[in-house]
Coordinates of C-alpha atoms and ligand atoms in Angstrom, one line a residue:
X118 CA 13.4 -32.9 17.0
X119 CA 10.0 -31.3 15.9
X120 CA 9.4 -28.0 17.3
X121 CA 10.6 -24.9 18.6
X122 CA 11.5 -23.2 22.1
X123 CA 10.2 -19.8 22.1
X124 CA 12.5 -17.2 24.0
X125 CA 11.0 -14.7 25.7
X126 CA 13.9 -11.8 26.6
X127 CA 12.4 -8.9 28.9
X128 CA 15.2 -6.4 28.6
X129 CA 15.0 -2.6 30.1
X130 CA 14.1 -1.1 26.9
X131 CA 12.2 -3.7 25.0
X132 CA 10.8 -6.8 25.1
X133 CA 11.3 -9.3 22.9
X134 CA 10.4 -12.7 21.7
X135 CA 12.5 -15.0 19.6
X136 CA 11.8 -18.7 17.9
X137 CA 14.7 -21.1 17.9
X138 CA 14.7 -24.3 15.9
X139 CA 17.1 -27.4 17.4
X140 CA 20.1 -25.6 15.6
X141 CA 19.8 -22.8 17.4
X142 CA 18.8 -20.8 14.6
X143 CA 16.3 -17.8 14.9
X144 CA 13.1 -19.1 12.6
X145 CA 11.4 -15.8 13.9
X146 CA 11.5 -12.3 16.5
X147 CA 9.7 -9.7 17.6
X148 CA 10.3 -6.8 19.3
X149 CA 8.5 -3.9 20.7
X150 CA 9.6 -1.2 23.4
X151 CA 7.8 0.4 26.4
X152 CA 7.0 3.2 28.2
X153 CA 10.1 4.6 30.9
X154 CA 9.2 6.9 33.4
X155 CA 11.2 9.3 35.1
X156 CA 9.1 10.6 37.8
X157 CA 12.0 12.6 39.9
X158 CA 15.8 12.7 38.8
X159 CA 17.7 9.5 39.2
X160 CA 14.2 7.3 39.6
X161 CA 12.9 4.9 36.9
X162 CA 9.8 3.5 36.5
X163 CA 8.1 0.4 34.5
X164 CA 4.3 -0.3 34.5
X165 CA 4.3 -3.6 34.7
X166 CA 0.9 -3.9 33.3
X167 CA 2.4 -2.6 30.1
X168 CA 5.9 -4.8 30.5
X169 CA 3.4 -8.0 30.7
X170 CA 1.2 -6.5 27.2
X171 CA 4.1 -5.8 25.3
X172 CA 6.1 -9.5 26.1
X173 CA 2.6 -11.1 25.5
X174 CA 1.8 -9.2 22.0
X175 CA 5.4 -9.9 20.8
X176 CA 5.2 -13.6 21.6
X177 CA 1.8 -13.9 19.5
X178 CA 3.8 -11.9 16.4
X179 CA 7.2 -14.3 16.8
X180 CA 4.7 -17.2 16.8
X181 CA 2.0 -15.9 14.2
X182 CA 4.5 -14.0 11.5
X183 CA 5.9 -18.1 10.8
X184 CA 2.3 -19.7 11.4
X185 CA 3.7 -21.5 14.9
X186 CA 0.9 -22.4 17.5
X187 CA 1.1 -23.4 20.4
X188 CA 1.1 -26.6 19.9
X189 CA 4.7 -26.7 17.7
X190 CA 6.3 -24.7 21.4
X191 CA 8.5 -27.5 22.7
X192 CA 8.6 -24.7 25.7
X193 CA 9.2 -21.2 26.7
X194 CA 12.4 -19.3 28.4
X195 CA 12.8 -16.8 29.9
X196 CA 15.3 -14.1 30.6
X197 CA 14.9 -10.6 32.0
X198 CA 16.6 -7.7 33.4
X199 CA 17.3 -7.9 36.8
X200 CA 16.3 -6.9 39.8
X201 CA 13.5 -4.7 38.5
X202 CA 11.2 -5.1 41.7
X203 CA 7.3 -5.3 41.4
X204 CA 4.7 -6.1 44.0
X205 CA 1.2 -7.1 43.2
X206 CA -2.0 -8.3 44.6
X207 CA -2.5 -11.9 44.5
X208 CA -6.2 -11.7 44.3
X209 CA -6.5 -9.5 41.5
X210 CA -2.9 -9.8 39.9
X211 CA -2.7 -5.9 39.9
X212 CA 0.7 -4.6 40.7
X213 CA 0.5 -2.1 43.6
X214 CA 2.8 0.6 42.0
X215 CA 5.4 1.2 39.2
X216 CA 7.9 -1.4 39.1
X217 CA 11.2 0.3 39.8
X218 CA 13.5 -0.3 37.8
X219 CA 17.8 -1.3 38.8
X220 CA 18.9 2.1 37.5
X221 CA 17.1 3.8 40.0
X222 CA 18.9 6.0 42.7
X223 CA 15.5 6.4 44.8
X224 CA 16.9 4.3 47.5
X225 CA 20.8 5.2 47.7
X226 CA 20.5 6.9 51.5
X227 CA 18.7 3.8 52.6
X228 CA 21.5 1.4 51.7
X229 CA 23.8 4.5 52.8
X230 CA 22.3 4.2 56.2
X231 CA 23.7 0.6 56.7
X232 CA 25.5 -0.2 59.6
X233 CA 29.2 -1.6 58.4
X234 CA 28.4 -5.0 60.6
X235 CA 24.9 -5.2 58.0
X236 CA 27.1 -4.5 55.2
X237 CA 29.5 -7.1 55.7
X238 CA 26.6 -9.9 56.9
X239 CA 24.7 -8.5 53.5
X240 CA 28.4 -8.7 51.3
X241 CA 29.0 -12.5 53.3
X242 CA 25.2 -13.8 52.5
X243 CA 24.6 -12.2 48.8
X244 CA 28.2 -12.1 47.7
X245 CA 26.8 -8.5 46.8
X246 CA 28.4 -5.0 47.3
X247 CA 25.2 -3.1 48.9
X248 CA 23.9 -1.1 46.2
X249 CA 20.6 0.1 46.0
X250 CA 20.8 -1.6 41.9
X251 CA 19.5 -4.6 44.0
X252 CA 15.4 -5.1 45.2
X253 CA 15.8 -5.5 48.6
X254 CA 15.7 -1.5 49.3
X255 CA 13.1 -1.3 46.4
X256 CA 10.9 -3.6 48.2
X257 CA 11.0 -2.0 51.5
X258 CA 10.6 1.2 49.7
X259 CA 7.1 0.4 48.0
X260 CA 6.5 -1.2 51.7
X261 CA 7.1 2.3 53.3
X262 CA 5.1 4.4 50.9
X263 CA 1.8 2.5 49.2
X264 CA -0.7 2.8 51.9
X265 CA -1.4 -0.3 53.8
X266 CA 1.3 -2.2 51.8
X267 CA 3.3 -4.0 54.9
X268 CA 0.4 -5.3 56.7
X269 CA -1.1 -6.9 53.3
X270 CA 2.3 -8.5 52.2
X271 CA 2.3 -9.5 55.9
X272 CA -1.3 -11.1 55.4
X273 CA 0.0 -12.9 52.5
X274 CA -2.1 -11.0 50.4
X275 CA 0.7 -10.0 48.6
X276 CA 3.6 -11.0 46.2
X277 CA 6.7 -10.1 44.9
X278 CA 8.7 -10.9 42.0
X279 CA 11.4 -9.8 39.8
X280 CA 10.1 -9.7 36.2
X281 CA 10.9 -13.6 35.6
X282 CA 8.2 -14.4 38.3
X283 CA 6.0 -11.5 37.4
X284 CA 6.1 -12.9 33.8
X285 CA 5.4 -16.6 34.9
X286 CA 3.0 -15.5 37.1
X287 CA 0.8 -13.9 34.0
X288 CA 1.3 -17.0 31.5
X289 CA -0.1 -19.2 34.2
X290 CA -3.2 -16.7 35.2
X291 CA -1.6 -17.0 38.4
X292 CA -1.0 -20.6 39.3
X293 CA 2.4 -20.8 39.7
X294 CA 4.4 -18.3 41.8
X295 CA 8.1 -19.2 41.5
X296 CA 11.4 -17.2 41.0
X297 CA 15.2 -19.1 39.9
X298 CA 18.5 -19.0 41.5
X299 CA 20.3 -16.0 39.5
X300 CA 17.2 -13.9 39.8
X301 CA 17.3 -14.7 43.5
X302 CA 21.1 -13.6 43.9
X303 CA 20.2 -10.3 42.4
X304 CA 17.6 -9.6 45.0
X305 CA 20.0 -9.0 48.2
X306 CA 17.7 -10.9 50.8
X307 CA 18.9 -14.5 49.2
X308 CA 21.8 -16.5 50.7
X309 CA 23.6 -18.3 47.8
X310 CA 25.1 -20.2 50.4
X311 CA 22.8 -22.0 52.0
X312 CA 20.5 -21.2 49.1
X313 CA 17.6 -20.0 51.1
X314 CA 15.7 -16.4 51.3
X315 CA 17.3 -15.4 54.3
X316 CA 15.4 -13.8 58.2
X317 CA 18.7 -12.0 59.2
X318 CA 18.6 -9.9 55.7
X319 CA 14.5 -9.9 55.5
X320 CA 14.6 -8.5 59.4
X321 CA 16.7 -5.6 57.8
X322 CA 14.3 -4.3 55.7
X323 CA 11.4 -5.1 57.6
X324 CA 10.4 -7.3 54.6
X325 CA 7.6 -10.4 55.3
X326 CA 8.5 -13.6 53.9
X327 CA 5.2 -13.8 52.8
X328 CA 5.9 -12.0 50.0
X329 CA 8.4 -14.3 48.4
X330 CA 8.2 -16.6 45.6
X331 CA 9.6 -20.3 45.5
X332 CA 13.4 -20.2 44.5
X333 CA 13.7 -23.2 41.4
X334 CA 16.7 -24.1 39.1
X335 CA 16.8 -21.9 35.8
X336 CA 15.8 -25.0 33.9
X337 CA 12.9 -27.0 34.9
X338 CA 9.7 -27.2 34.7
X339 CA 7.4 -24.8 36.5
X340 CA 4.0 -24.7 35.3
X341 CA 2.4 -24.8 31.8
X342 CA 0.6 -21.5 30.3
X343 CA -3.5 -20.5 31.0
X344 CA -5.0 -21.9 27.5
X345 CA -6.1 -18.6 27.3
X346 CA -2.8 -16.9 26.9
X347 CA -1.3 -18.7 23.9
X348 CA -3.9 -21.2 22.8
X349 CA -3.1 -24.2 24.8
X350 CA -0.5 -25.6 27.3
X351 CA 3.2 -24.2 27.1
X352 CA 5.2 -25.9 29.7
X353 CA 7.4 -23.0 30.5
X354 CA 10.8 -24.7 31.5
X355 CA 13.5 -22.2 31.7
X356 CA 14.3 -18.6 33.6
X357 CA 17.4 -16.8 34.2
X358 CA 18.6 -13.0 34.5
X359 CA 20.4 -11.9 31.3
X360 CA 23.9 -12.2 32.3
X361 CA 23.8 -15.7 33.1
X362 CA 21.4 -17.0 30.3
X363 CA 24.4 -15.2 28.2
X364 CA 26.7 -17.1 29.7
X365 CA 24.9 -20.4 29.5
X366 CA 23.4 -19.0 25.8
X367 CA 27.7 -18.7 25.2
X368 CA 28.2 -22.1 26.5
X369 CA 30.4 -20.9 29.0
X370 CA 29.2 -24.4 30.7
X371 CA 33.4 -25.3 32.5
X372 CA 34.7 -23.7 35.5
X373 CA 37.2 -20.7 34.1
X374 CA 35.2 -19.5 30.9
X375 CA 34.2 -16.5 30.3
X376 CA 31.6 -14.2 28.3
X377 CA 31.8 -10.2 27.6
X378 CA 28.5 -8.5 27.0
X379 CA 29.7 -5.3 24.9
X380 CA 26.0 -3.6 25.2
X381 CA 24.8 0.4 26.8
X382 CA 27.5 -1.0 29.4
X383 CA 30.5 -4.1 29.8
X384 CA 29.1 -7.5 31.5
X385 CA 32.2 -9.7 32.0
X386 CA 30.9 -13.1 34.0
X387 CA 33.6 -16.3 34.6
X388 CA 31.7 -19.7 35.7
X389 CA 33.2 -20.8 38.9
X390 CA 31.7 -24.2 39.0
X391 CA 30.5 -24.8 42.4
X392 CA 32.8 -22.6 44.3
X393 CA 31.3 -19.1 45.1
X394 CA 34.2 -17.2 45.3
X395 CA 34.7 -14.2 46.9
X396 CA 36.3 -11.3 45.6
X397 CA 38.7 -9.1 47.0
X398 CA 38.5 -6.0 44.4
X399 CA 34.9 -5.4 44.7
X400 CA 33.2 -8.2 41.6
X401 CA 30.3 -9.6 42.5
X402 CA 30.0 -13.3 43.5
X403 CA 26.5 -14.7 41.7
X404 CA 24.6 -17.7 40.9
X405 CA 25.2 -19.0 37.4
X406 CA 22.1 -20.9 35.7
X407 CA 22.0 -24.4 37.4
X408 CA 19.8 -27.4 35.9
X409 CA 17.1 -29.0 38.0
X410 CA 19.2 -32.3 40.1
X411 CA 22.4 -30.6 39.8
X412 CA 24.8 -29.2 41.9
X413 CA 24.6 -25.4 42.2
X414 CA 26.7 -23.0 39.8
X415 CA 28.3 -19.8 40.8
X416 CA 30.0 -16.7 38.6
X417 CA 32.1 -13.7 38.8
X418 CA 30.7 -11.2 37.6
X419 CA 32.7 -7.6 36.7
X420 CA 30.6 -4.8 35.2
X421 CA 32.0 -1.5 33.1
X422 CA 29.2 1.3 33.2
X423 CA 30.2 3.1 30.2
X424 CA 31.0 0.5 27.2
X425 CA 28.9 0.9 24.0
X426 CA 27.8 4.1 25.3
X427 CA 31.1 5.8 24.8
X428 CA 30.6 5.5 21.0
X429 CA 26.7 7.0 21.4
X430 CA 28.2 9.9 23.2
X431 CA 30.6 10.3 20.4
X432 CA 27.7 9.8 17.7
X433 CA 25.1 12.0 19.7
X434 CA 27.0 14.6 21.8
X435 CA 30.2 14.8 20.6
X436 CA 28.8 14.4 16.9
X437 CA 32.0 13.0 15.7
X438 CA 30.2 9.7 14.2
X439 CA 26.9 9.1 12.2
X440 CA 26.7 5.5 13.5
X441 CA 28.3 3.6 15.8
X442 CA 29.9 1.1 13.3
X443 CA 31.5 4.3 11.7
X444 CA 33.4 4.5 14.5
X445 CA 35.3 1.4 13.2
X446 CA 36.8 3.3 9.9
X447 CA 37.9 6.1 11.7
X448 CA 39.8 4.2 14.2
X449 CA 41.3 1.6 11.3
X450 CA 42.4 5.1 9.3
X451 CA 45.1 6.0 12.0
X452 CA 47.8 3.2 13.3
X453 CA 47.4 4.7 16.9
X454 CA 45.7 7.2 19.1
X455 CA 49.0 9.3 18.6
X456 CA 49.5 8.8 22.7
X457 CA 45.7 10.1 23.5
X458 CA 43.5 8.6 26.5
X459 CA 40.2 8.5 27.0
X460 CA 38.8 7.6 30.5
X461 CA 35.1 7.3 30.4
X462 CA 34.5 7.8 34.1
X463 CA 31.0 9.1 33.1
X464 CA 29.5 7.8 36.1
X465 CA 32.7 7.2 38.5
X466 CA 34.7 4.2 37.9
X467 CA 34.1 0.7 38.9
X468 CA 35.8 -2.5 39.4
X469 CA 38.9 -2.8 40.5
X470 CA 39.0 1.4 41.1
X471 CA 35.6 2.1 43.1
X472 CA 35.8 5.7 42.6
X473 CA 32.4 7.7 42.4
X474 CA 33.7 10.7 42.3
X475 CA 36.1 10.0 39.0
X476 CA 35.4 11.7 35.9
X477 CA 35.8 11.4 32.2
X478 CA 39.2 12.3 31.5
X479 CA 41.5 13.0 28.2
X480 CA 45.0 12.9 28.5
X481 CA 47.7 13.3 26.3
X482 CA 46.4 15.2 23.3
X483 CA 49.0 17.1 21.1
X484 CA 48.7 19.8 18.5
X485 CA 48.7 16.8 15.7
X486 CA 45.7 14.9 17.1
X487 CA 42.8 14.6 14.7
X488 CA 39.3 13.5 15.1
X489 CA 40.8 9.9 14.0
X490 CA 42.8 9.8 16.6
X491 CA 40.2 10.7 19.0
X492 CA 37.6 7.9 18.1
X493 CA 39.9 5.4 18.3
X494 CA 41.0 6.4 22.0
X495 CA 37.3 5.9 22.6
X496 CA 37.2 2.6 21.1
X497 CA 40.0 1.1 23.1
X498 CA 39.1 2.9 26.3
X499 CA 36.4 0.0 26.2
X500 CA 38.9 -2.6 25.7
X501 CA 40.8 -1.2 28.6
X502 CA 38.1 -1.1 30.9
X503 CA 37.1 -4.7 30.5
X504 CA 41.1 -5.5 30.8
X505 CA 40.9 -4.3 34.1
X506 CA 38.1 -6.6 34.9
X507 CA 40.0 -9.8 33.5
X508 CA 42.7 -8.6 35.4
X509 CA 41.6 -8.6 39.2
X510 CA 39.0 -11.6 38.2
X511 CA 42.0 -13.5 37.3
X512 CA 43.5 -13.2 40.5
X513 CA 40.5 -13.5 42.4
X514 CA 39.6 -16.7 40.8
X515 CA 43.1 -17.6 40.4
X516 CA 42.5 -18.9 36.9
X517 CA 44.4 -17.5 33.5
X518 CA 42.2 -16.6 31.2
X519 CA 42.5 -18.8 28.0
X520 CA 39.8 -16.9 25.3
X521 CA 37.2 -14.6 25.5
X522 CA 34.0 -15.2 24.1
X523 CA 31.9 -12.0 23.2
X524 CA 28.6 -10.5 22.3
X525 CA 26.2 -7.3 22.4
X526 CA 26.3 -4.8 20.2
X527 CA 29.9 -3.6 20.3
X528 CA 31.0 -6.8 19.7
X529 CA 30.6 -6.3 15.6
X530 CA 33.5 -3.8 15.7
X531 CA 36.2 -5.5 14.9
X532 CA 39.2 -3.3 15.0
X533 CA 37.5 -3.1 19.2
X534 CA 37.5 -7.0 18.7
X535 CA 41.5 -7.5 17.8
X536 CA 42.3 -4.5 19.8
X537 CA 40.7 -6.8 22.7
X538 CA 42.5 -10.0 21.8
X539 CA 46.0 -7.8 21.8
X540 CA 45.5 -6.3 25.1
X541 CA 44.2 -9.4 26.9
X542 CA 47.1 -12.0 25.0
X543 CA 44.3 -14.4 24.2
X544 CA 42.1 -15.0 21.2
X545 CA 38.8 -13.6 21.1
X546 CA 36.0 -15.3 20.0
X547 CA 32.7 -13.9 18.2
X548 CA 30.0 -16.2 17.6
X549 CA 27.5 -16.3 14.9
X550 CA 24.6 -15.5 16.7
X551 CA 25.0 -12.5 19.4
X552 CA 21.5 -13.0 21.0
X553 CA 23.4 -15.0 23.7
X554 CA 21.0 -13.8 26.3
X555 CA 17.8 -15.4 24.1
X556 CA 19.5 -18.1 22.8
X557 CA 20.7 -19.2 26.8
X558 CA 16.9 -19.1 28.2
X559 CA 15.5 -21.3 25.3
X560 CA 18.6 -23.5 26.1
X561 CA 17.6 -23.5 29.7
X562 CA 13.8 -24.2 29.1
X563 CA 15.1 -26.8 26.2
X564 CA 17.1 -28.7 28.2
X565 CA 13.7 -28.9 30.8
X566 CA 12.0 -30.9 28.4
X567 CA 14.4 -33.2 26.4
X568 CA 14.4 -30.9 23.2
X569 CA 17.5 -31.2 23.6
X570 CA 19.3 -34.1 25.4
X571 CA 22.5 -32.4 27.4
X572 CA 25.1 -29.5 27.2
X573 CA 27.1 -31.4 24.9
X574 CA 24.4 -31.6 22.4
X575 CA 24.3 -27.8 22.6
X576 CA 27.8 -27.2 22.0
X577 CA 27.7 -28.3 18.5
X578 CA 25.0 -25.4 18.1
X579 CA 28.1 -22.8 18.8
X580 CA 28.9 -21.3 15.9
X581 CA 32.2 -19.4 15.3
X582 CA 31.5 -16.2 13.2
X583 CA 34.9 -15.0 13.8
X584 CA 38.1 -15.5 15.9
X585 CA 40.4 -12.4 16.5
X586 CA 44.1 -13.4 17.4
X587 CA 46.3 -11.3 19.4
X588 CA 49.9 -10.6 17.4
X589 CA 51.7 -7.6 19.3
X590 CA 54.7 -7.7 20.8
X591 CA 54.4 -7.9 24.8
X592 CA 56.4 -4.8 25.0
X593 CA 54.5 -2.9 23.2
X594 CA 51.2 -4.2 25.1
X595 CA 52.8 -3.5 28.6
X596 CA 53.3 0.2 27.4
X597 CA 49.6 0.6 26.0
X598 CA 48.8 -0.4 29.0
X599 CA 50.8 1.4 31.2
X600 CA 49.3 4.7 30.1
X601 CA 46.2 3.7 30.0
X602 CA 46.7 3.3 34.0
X603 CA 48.9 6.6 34.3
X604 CA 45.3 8.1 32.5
X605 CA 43.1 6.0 35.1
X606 CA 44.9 7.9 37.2
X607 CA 44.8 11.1 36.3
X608 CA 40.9 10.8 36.3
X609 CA 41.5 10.0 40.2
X610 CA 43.8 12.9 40.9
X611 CA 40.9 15.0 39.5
X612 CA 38.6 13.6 41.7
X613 CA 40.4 13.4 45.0
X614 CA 41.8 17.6 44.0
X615 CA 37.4 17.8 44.1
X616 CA 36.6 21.1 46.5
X617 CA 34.0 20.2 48.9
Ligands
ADP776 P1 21.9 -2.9 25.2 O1 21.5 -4.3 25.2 O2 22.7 -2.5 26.5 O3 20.9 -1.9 24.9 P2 23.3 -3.5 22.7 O4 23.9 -4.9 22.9 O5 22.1 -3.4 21.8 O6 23.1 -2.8 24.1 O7 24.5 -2.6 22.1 C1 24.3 -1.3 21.9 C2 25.5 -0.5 22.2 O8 26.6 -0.9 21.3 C3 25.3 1.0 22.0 O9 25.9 1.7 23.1 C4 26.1 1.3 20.7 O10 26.8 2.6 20.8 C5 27.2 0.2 20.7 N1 27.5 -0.2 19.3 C6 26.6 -0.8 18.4 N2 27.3 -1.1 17.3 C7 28.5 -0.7 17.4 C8 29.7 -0.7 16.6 N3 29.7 -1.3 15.4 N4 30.8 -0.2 17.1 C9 30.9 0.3 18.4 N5 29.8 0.3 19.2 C10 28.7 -0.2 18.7

């Protein structure tokens, strides 16, 4: 096949824009960060003008650095972070505001305000915990505060996208409004059951219809690019949020697989085929990418706010590491953590323990524990976490887990790798390439245009770098375990002893 599928991935920090031939292979990427702002604690800010300049300039560079035009683009994909929220002027194609970002707090005492019979229509409808991560408070939010900004989006003058359709909406100059599936599910207005934006949760936050885009599959095809953007006609073919292009980039494509994002934070998503299940320890129930003419996907999904970032606070605040891959000889140079804990509650606890108020927590430290030691209880305090996940996903789904497949950053330690596989009793497997999340949108958009033929044809682009078996005993796995939960909760006694 003659060609290439350019992946465009829109992350929080960077964008990015990566080549892939028909192996899969990366002929070619650039990368270039943007601005954040932090205009009041807890709020985050993107201009999307500059998102839109940055994704643009490193898609010329991918393409121009291997002498690729437009015309050797089989198609584009995209993938973004979610929820991100912007609103712009469909006239002019000016955003009316900063886009605000999912990690900011701006609208918590909104959501707070819910009544518990909107909470449990929103939880029923979305599969989503309220959370103010999610646009639909962001939306109303930019609707309460830019002047004049409720009775335009009512006059369809105008639109709203997450940063997939924001993107789409700039490769086309405009022509082609559209959003897919798993960006919808993020947005807390969309009902993944009867797949439709939905009055009942619009009429909560007072939020037009007008504003919406269309709602497509993740791969099809749903416009070309302006000649003037790339030099010529792109069909652009593919668009998913980054979880779920990383699970379809993982070729999780069968009903009980599963993917773990070790990034800043823990993504742990299990395709449910087309059951949306619905969890009973808090996971969220999500749409997994879904080809055009086929029946719609769903996923678990479990998150772990502190992962990677553990071993950044040891590098940059505890200054115990230089790099993060240090962290791997200090933990191999000690055959345990001499019975230390660490709970990275940072930021509360999440699934199954919902606690808010938990803190990060050491327990068990004796006069003979050495830096060593300490490392490596950070380490596995990642491996825990994501245990815990499995765990209650397991029962909700009522599926056994048979392997794990891995990426992010944390997934090239690999004493955090077998330390997984022992906990969880099942191999874990890390492939080749870890730009799941690029590799699933150029998938996606391939797929669109017969680049390649089916799933199967993409399989044989999975490439094992390396498999990590468990081999401890099951005794000695039940008592790791067992005082990692005696730690969890420790850091809950210390929350619920909190004064005031
Ligand atoms: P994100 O996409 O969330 O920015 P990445 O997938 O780039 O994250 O992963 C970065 C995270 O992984 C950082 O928190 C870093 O501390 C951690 N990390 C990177 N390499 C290693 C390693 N060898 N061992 C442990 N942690 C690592």
């Amino acid at each position: 096949m003659e060609g290439y599928i350019l992946a465009l991935d829109q992350g929080t920090t960077s964008c990015r824009a990566i080549l892939f031939d028909h192996d899969g292979r990366i002929r070619s990427l650039a990368q270039k960060e943007f601005p954040q702002y932090f205009p009041q604690p807890g709020w985050v800010e993107h201009d999307p003008m500059e998102i839109w300049s940055a994704q643009l300039s490193v898609a010329m560079e991918a393409m121009a650095t291997v002498g690729v035009g437009a015309a050797e683009v089989a198609a584009i994909g995209i993938t973004n972070q979610r929820e991100t929220t912007i609103l712009w002027d469909r006239r002019t194609g000016r955003p009316i505001c900063h886009a605000i970002v999912w990690q900011c707090r701006r609208t918590a005492e909104m959501v707070d305000a819910l009544t518990p019979a909107q909470r449990s229509l929103i939880q029923e409808r979305t599969g989503l915990v309220p959370d103010a991560y999610f646009s639909a408070s962001k939306i109303a939010w930019i609707l309460d505060h830019v002047e004049g900004a409720r009775e335009r989006a009512k006059a369809g003058e105008l639109a709203f996208g997450t940063v997939d359709s924001w993107l789409i909406w700039n490769l086309t100059k405009g022509a082609v409004h559209v959003t897919d599936y798993t960006n919808a599910s993020r947005t807390m207005l969309f009902n993944i059951h009867t797949r439709r934006w939905d009055r009942e949760l619009l009429d909560i936050w007072d939020i037009p219809e007008e504003l919406l885009p269309e709602v497509c599959p993740s791969s099809m095809v749903y416009g070309y690019t302006d000649p003037a953007v790339l030099g010529g006609r792109i069909p652009i073919a593919g668009a998913a949020g980054d979880q779920q292009a990383a699970l379809f980039g993982q070729c999780c494509f069968e009903p009980g697989e599963v993917k773990n994002t070790y990034g800043t934070g823990g993504f742990l998503l299990m395709n449910t085929g087309h059951r949306a299940i619905s969890s009973s320890h808090g996971l969220l129930t999500t749409i997994a990418a879904t080809r055009e003419g086929e029946e719609l996907n769903y996923a678990l999904e479990g998150s772990v706010f502190v992962a990677g970032s553990v071993i950044q606070w040891l590098r940059d605040e505890m200054r115990m590491v230089k790099s993060a891959p240090q962290s791997e000889e200090y933990a191999d140079e000690v055959f345990d953590t001499a019975g230390v804990y660490i709970v990275p509650a940072f930021t509360g606890l999440g699934a199954p323990y919902w606690n808010p108020y938990a803190r990060g927590t050491v327990v068990g430290l004796t006069r003979g524990c050495k830096k060593e030691h300490f490392i490596r209880a950070a380490l596995e305090s990642i491996a825990y976490q994501s245990m815990d996940v499995v765990q209650v996903m397991e029962e909700d789904a009522g599926v056994k887990l048979k392997g794990l497949k891995v990426d992010g950053g944390a997934s090239a330690n690999n004493f955090l790798m077998k330390f997984q596989a022992d906990l969880m009793d099942v191999p874990v497997y890390r492939p080749k390439c870890i730009e799941t999340t690029a590799l699933g949108a150029s998938y996606l958009a391939g797929l669109a245009v017969g680049y390649w033929k089916n799933t199967d044809e993409i399989k044989e682009n999975w490439q094992l770098g390396r498999t990590f078996r468990p081999d401890i005993a099951s005794a000695d796995r039940e008592k790791l375990l067992r005082g990692w939960h005696r730690a969890v909760r420790c850091a809950m006694a210390w929350a619920d002893d909190r004064e005031g």
